[in-house]
Amino acid sequence: MSGKADPRAAGEGTTSRTRLDRGRGALGPALELVHTGRAPTRAVLTAELGVTRATAGAVAAELEALGLIRVDARPGAAAGSQGRPSHRLAVAEDGPVVLAAQVHADGFRAALVGLGGRIVATAPGCETVDADPAKVLESVVDAGAELLRTTGRRCVGAGLAVPSAVAEPEGLALNPLHLAWPVGAPVRRIFQECVRAAGITPPAFAGNDVNLAALAEHRHGAGRGARDLLCVATGHRGVGGALVLDGRLHTGSSGLALEVGHLTVHPEGRRCHCGSRGCLDVEADPLAFLTAAGRDPGPEVSLLQQAHDLIRGHYDDPSVRTATEVLIDRLGLGLAGLVNILNPDRIILGGLHRTLLDADPDRLRAVVADRSLWGQSGGVPILPCTLDHNSLVGAAELAWQPVLDDPLGALT
């Protein structure tokens, strides 16, 4: 057997490497296309990237070598299709993960999330939130670290969702009203320190929970395909909003954009934490609904769950129906004002607002249309969020972003 290298094989290797070098700048965009489900085949990837088929093949092969995607080299042709079928692309199910954490008024949770927004593992949620953010974040990170130990997965980042505006560039929680945390708590720095102390070395990030829910829904859920997406949601307490413009989360000059909870929707209404009256924050959240329905909140389950159960199980009760209609009208008034200012092409609703939409979609859409100029001119689709734990998935998106920006640099 000759010891000489096959010149054809050497030429093929050089050609492949040249193609990859040319397409290296396409690694991040290619990964994001697969991550968001917009490139299910290599043919679609080629078209979306605007590169040659050979370059797209080299890019896909490199992402597969990094353990991020899988390329099905033996795809089956669809019935009646013509020509050679394209290779299928999918995220690697056994690939790396990120640690995602969420804190809210009724507890906290940790999870491992893979590419594609897929939750790989979750830790049992805790229902007690200490007034010291360091204790809470240490506990949630420890729960995530235990998941990593038991699953043996490689972790490439960590993200945290909190029910507060997070000011940039410092990463301060400016209004954690329902957590009893100090105003201006440095949540990102604390989270980063907890991540390092747990032996997890990747970068760590923190953001507002509704912002992150909107990001997750835009990439993997009800917001996919929207150019200007408005998300409004109420979780356990208060109301939050977020805006995705041209595929990017709009956070304003310092991370504080879209504080929709402080839109006035009932001037003679309840006193708000901000000092005003009748803000969406206190007129359209679970506590407001339970109060309007004449129910005393119990300690057994979260306020959000109590409100869900009351609407879904007792909607025929006149007091429940009336309370639902009152909250729909207040929410619709707030949404109409936002439509007039932002002109989104889609609205998605989460938490209790999703349940209100399900209960009487025609009423909510009519209020928005009647009270907004752009709603009258053509209507804005109003849809429910579709992802379970979308704030957790959004926290994961924060952690995945450096990998999406530069897969080779982030992983090697």
XYZ file of C-alpha atoms in Angstrom:
412
model
C 0.000 0.000 0.000
C 1.433 3.333 -1.002
C 2.319 5.809 1.748
C 1.612 8.762 -0.498
C -1.409 10.949 0.256
C -4.174 10.885 -2.291
C -3.924 14.283 -4.043
C -7.658 14.197 -4.741
C -8.452 13.784 -1.036
C -6.076 16.618 -0.165
C -7.712 18.802 -2.783
C -11.185 17.987 -1.473
C -10.114 18.847 2.090
C -8.593 22.143 0.960
C -11.716 23.008 -0.991
C -13.962 22.201 1.978
C -11.820 24.320 4.294
C -11.894 27.203 1.818
C -15.660 26.995 1.664
C -15.887 27.043 5.460
C -13.501 30.000 5.699
C -15.705 31.886 3.268
C -18.797 30.928 5.202
C -17.451 31.381 8.751
C -19.309 34.657 9.083
C -22.459 32.681 8.303
C -22.071 30.257 11.238
C -24.011 32.455 13.658
C -26.832 33.347 11.242
C -27.046 29.693 10.197
C -27.297 28.518 13.799
C -30.004 31.064 14.551
C -31.991 29.895 11.521
C -31.888 26.292 12.740
C -32.445 27.351 16.377
C -35.645 29.210 15.474
C -36.915 26.539 13.079
C -36.603 28.733 9.998
C -34.145 26.425 8.226
C -35.438 22.853 8.462
C -33.373 21.730 5.462
C -30.008 22.552 3.926
C -31.763 23.901 0.815
C -33.674 26.433 2.908
C -30.474 27.309 4.773
C -28.712 27.942 1.454
C -31.486 30.243 0.276
C -31.764 32.126 3.576
C -28.017 32.727 3.831
C -27.623 33.629 0.162
C -24.574 31.379 -0.254
C -23.716 28.473 -2.521
C -24.950 24.990 -1.715
C -21.379 23.883 -1.074
C -20.757 26.718 1.396
C -24.025 25.993 3.201
C -22.975 22.361 3.440
C -19.612 23.316 4.952
C -21.305 25.649 7.458
C -23.793 22.951 8.482
C -20.979 20.431 8.862
C -19.025 22.794 11.129
C -22.063 23.414 13.339
C -22.551 19.667 13.542
C -18.893 19.198 14.489
C -19.415 21.701 17.313
C -22.230 19.505 18.627
C -24.905 22.144 18.014
C -26.979 20.687 15.169
C -27.628 17.378 13.441
C -27.584 16.920 9.670
C -29.692 14.055 8.334
C -27.659 12.859 5.370
C -30.276 10.272 4.346
C -33.547 12.200 4.215
C -36.639 10.644 2.738
C -38.231 12.366 -0.240
C -41.735 13.675 0.241
C -44.448 11.954 -1.730
C -44.642 13.369 -5.269
C -41.475 15.462 -4.878
C -39.075 15.954 -7.749
C -35.278 15.849 -7.696
C -32.854 15.036 -4.909
C -34.288 15.736 -1.426
C -32.377 18.182 0.742
C -30.665 17.189 3.965
C -32.739 17.867 7.055
C -31.342 20.088 9.802
C -32.256 20.054 13.489
C -30.739 21.133 16.779
C -28.701 18.439 18.520
C -30.856 16.901 21.233
C -27.775 15.791 23.185
C -25.928 19.065 22.639
C -24.943 21.696 25.198
C -27.474 23.470 27.402
C -27.775 26.708 29.336
C -28.954 27.229 32.884
C -32.169 29.257 33.028
C -33.572 30.684 36.258
C -36.758 32.591 37.041
C -37.837 34.381 40.207
C -41.401 35.649 40.702
C -43.614 36.729 43.583
C -44.674 33.174 44.433
C -41.400 31.313 44.060
C -38.516 30.482 41.782
C -37.460 27.742 39.376
C -34.354 26.509 37.578
C -34.127 24.615 34.301
C -31.689 23.430 31.662
C -32.645 24.595 28.172
C -31.179 23.422 24.888
C -31.169 25.032 21.477
C -34.576 25.373 19.895
C -36.058 26.585 23.188
C -36.385 22.992 24.411
C -36.507 22.541 28.193
C -34.295 19.546 28.953
C -34.736 19.332 32.732
C -36.344 21.333 35.528
C -35.806 21.437 39.266
C -38.773 21.404 41.647
C -39.944 24.979 42.132
C -39.627 26.751 45.465
C -42.620 28.696 46.788
C -40.780 30.957 49.229
C -38.849 34.034 48.134
C -36.500 35.510 50.719
C -36.169 39.286 51.032
C -32.429 38.895 50.439
C -31.819 38.443 46.689
C -28.449 36.783 47.339
C -30.106 33.938 49.265
C -32.725 33.410 46.577
C -30.266 33.450 43.681
C -27.858 31.159 45.506
C -30.673 28.635 45.987
C -31.883 28.746 42.396
C -28.339 28.443 41.009
C -27.615 25.512 43.335
C -30.756 23.814 41.999
C -29.509 24.373 38.453
C -26.043 23.097 39.306
C -27.603 19.911 40.673
C -29.435 19.443 37.379
C -26.139 19.750 35.542
C -24.531 17.165 37.810
C -27.344 14.655 37.412
C -27.697 15.069 33.645
C -23.999 15.411 32.852
C -24.748 18.049 30.229
C -22.272 20.694 29.110
C -23.359 24.200 30.158
C -22.477 27.183 27.965
C -24.231 30.048 29.762
C -26.763 31.135 32.373
C -29.723 33.516 32.264
C -32.055 34.934 34.913
C -35.596 36.356 34.589
C -36.888 38.680 37.324
C -40.190 40.587 37.742
C -38.550 43.985 37.622
C -37.126 46.433 35.136
C -33.388 45.720 34.904
C -31.375 48.893 34.336
C -28.373 48.760 32.041
C -25.442 48.736 32.017
C -25.306 47.949 35.755
C -27.921 45.151 35.804
C -29.913 46.645 38.693
C -33.461 45.564 39.582
C -35.110 48.981 39.856
C -38.629 48.024 40.911
C -38.849 44.513 42.418
C -42.077 45.610 44.118
C -43.589 42.198 44.683
C -40.413 40.518 45.937
C -39.578 42.746 48.929
C -36.087 43.096 47.496
C -34.306 46.426 47.905
C -34.768 48.878 45.064
C -31.714 48.833 42.832
C -30.560 45.362 43.893
C -27.567 44.384 41.688
C -29.198 41.183 40.514
C -26.912 40.516 37.567
C -23.739 40.829 39.646
C -25.202 38.633 42.400
C -26.325 36.052 39.844
C -22.887 36.033 38.207
C -21.223 35.521 41.604
C -23.586 32.655 42.444
C -22.917 31.018 39.088
C -19.149 31.206 39.629
C -19.464 29.941 43.220
C -21.414 26.919 41.951
C -18.529 26.031 39.631
C -20.336 27.125 36.471
C -17.896 29.182 34.428
C -19.858 30.528 31.418
C -21.155 34.132 31.264
C -24.369 34.962 33.142
C -27.087 37.478 32.266
C -30.276 38.912 33.810
C -33.377 40.562 32.361
C -37.000 41.471 32.932
C -39.322 38.464 32.832
C -41.852 39.865 30.335
C -39.077 41.103 28.041
C -37.657 37.608 28.042
C -41.063 36.000 27.540
C -41.525 38.192 24.448
C -38.105 37.195 23.121
C -38.889 33.502 23.585
C -42.314 33.801 21.962
C -40.848 35.710 19.022
C -38.251 33.018 18.363
C -40.218 29.882 19.221
C -43.885 30.658 19.870
C -46.861 32.845 19.030
C -44.686 35.763 17.902
C -42.753 33.933 15.182
C -42.835 35.841 11.926
C -43.933 39.151 13.454
C -41.843 42.172 12.593
C -43.074 44.479 15.385
C -44.363 42.343 18.242
C -46.056 43.693 21.372
C -46.302 41.373 24.366
C -48.363 42.219 27.455
C -48.668 39.818 30.360
C -49.570 39.521 33.996
C -48.041 36.710 35.961
C -48.362 36.442 39.695
C -48.546 40.183 40.435
C -48.482 43.343 38.321
C -48.495 43.825 34.541
C -45.521 43.952 32.194
C -44.959 44.673 28.536
C -42.283 44.169 25.908
C -41.637 45.074 22.296
C -39.636 43.196 19.669
C -38.673 45.368 16.675
C -37.206 43.826 13.524
C -36.392 40.687 15.457
C -34.586 42.441 18.332
C -35.864 43.106 21.824
C -36.364 46.841 22.308
C -35.194 47.803 25.795
C -34.688 51.540 25.382
C -31.583 53.557 26.204
C -31.041 51.927 29.597
C -33.171 48.778 29.644
C -36.339 50.430 30.963
C -38.604 50.626 27.909
C -42.242 49.452 27.892
C -43.221 49.901 31.529
C -46.815 49.384 30.423
C -47.997 48.552 33.922
C -48.153 52.254 34.694
C -50.550 53.245 31.937
C -53.640 54.764 33.569
C -56.767 52.834 32.596
C -59.089 53.873 35.460
C -58.359 57.386 36.797
C -60.470 56.876 39.933
C -59.156 53.382 40.520
C -56.836 51.716 42.986
C -53.765 53.429 44.337
C -50.684 52.109 42.528
C -47.229 51.483 43.970
C -45.911 54.242 41.707
C -48.061 56.854 43.467
C -50.667 57.205 40.736
C -54.158 55.703 40.560
C -55.772 53.187 38.266
C -52.612 51.879 36.601
C -52.831 48.709 34.537
C -50.491 47.169 37.123
C -53.193 47.225 39.812
C -56.312 47.124 37.631
C -55.593 44.074 35.452
C -53.543 41.567 37.472
C -54.694 38.419 39.332
C -55.227 40.235 42.640
C -57.398 42.849 40.910
C -59.459 40.095 39.313
C -59.987 38.138 42.529
C -60.967 41.347 44.330
C -63.418 42.331 41.571
C -64.965 38.853 41.732
C -65.435 39.167 45.496
C -63.005 36.378 46.344
C -60.525 36.439 49.199
C -57.188 35.054 47.941
C -56.115 31.916 49.752
C -52.583 30.727 50.559
C -52.927 27.273 48.967
C -51.864 28.143 45.422
C -50.580 31.228 43.626
C -52.824 34.203 42.864
C -52.360 33.477 39.168
C -53.580 29.901 39.549
C -56.552 30.994 41.649
C -57.577 33.510 38.979
C -57.150 30.944 36.180
C -59.226 28.370 38.042
C -61.990 30.845 38.835
C -62.447 31.921 35.201
C -62.163 28.439 33.739
C -64.320 26.700 36.346
C -66.891 29.313 37.345
C -67.400 31.609 34.355
C -71.177 31.155 34.577
C -71.144 32.805 38.018
C -72.363 36.393 37.424
C -69.725 37.881 39.732
C -66.933 36.050 37.893
C -68.279 37.018 34.476
C -68.637 40.656 35.503
C -65.115 40.751 36.939
C -63.784 39.191 33.731
C -65.530 41.818 31.615
C -64.211 44.651 33.806
C -60.620 43.412 33.461
C -61.019 42.853 29.720
C -62.241 46.432 29.298
C -59.350 47.836 31.338
C -56.807 45.690 29.508
C -58.325 46.631 26.142
C -58.075 50.314 26.957
C -54.383 49.928 27.773
C -53.723 47.894 24.639
C -55.502 50.469 22.485
C -53.209 53.212 23.762
C -50.163 51.073 23.028
C -51.430 50.298 19.523
C -51.839 54.021 18.826
C -48.249 54.704 19.902
C -46.402 51.600 18.655
C -48.410 50.335 15.646
C -47.411 46.677 16.171
C -48.288 44.038 13.605
C -49.161 41.506 16.329
C -50.085 41.472 20.021
C -49.539 38.429 22.226
C -50.917 38.053 25.734
C -49.544 35.954 28.566
C -50.473 34.859 32.072
C -53.938 35.894 33.221
C -54.353 38.077 30.122
C -54.200 34.958 27.985
C -57.055 33.488 30.044
C -59.077 36.701 29.645
C -58.581 36.481 25.872
C -59.706 32.851 25.862
C -62.794 33.730 27.935
C -64.118 36.451 25.609
C -61.869 37.137 22.598
C -64.491 39.153 20.719
C -64.951 41.612 23.588
C -61.236 42.296 23.981
C -60.667 42.727 20.252
C -63.683 45.038 20.008
C -62.400 47.276 22.814
C -58.975 47.564 21.163
C -60.508 48.283 17.758
C -62.957 50.854 19.111
C -60.332 52.739 21.104
C -57.401 52.753 18.670
C -56.968 54.493 15.337
C -54.848 51.713 13.831
C -57.144 49.070 15.272
C -60.071 50.653 13.428
C -58.152 50.877 10.169
C -57.375 47.212 9.836
C -57.232 45.396 13.128
C -54.210 44.034 14.954
C -54.068 40.271 15.543
C -54.303 39.510 19.267
C -53.087 36.019 20.115
C -52.340 34.015 23.253
C -48.760 33.154 24.133
C -48.100 29.507 23.337
C -44.941 28.542 25.217
C -44.991 26.961 28.637
C -42.522 28.730 30.957
C -41.754 31.356 28.320
C -39.818 33.570 30.750
C -37.539 30.632 31.549
C -37.033 29.982 27.838
C -36.353 33.696 27.372
C -33.755 33.661 30.136
C -32.120 30.832 28.220
C -32.176 32.946 25.054
C -30.062 35.554 26.876
C -27.500 32.881 27.645
C -27.576 31.410 24.142
C -27.030 34.768 22.444
C -23.187 34.754 22.580
C -23.245 31.306 20.952
C -25.698 32.493 18.299
C -23.476 35.504 17.630
C -20.236 33.528 17.304
C -20.565 29.741 17.695
C -16.897 29.009 17.042
C -15.603 31.713 19.379
C -18.022 30.877 22.164
C -17.389 27.127 22.193
C -13.712 26.716 21.322
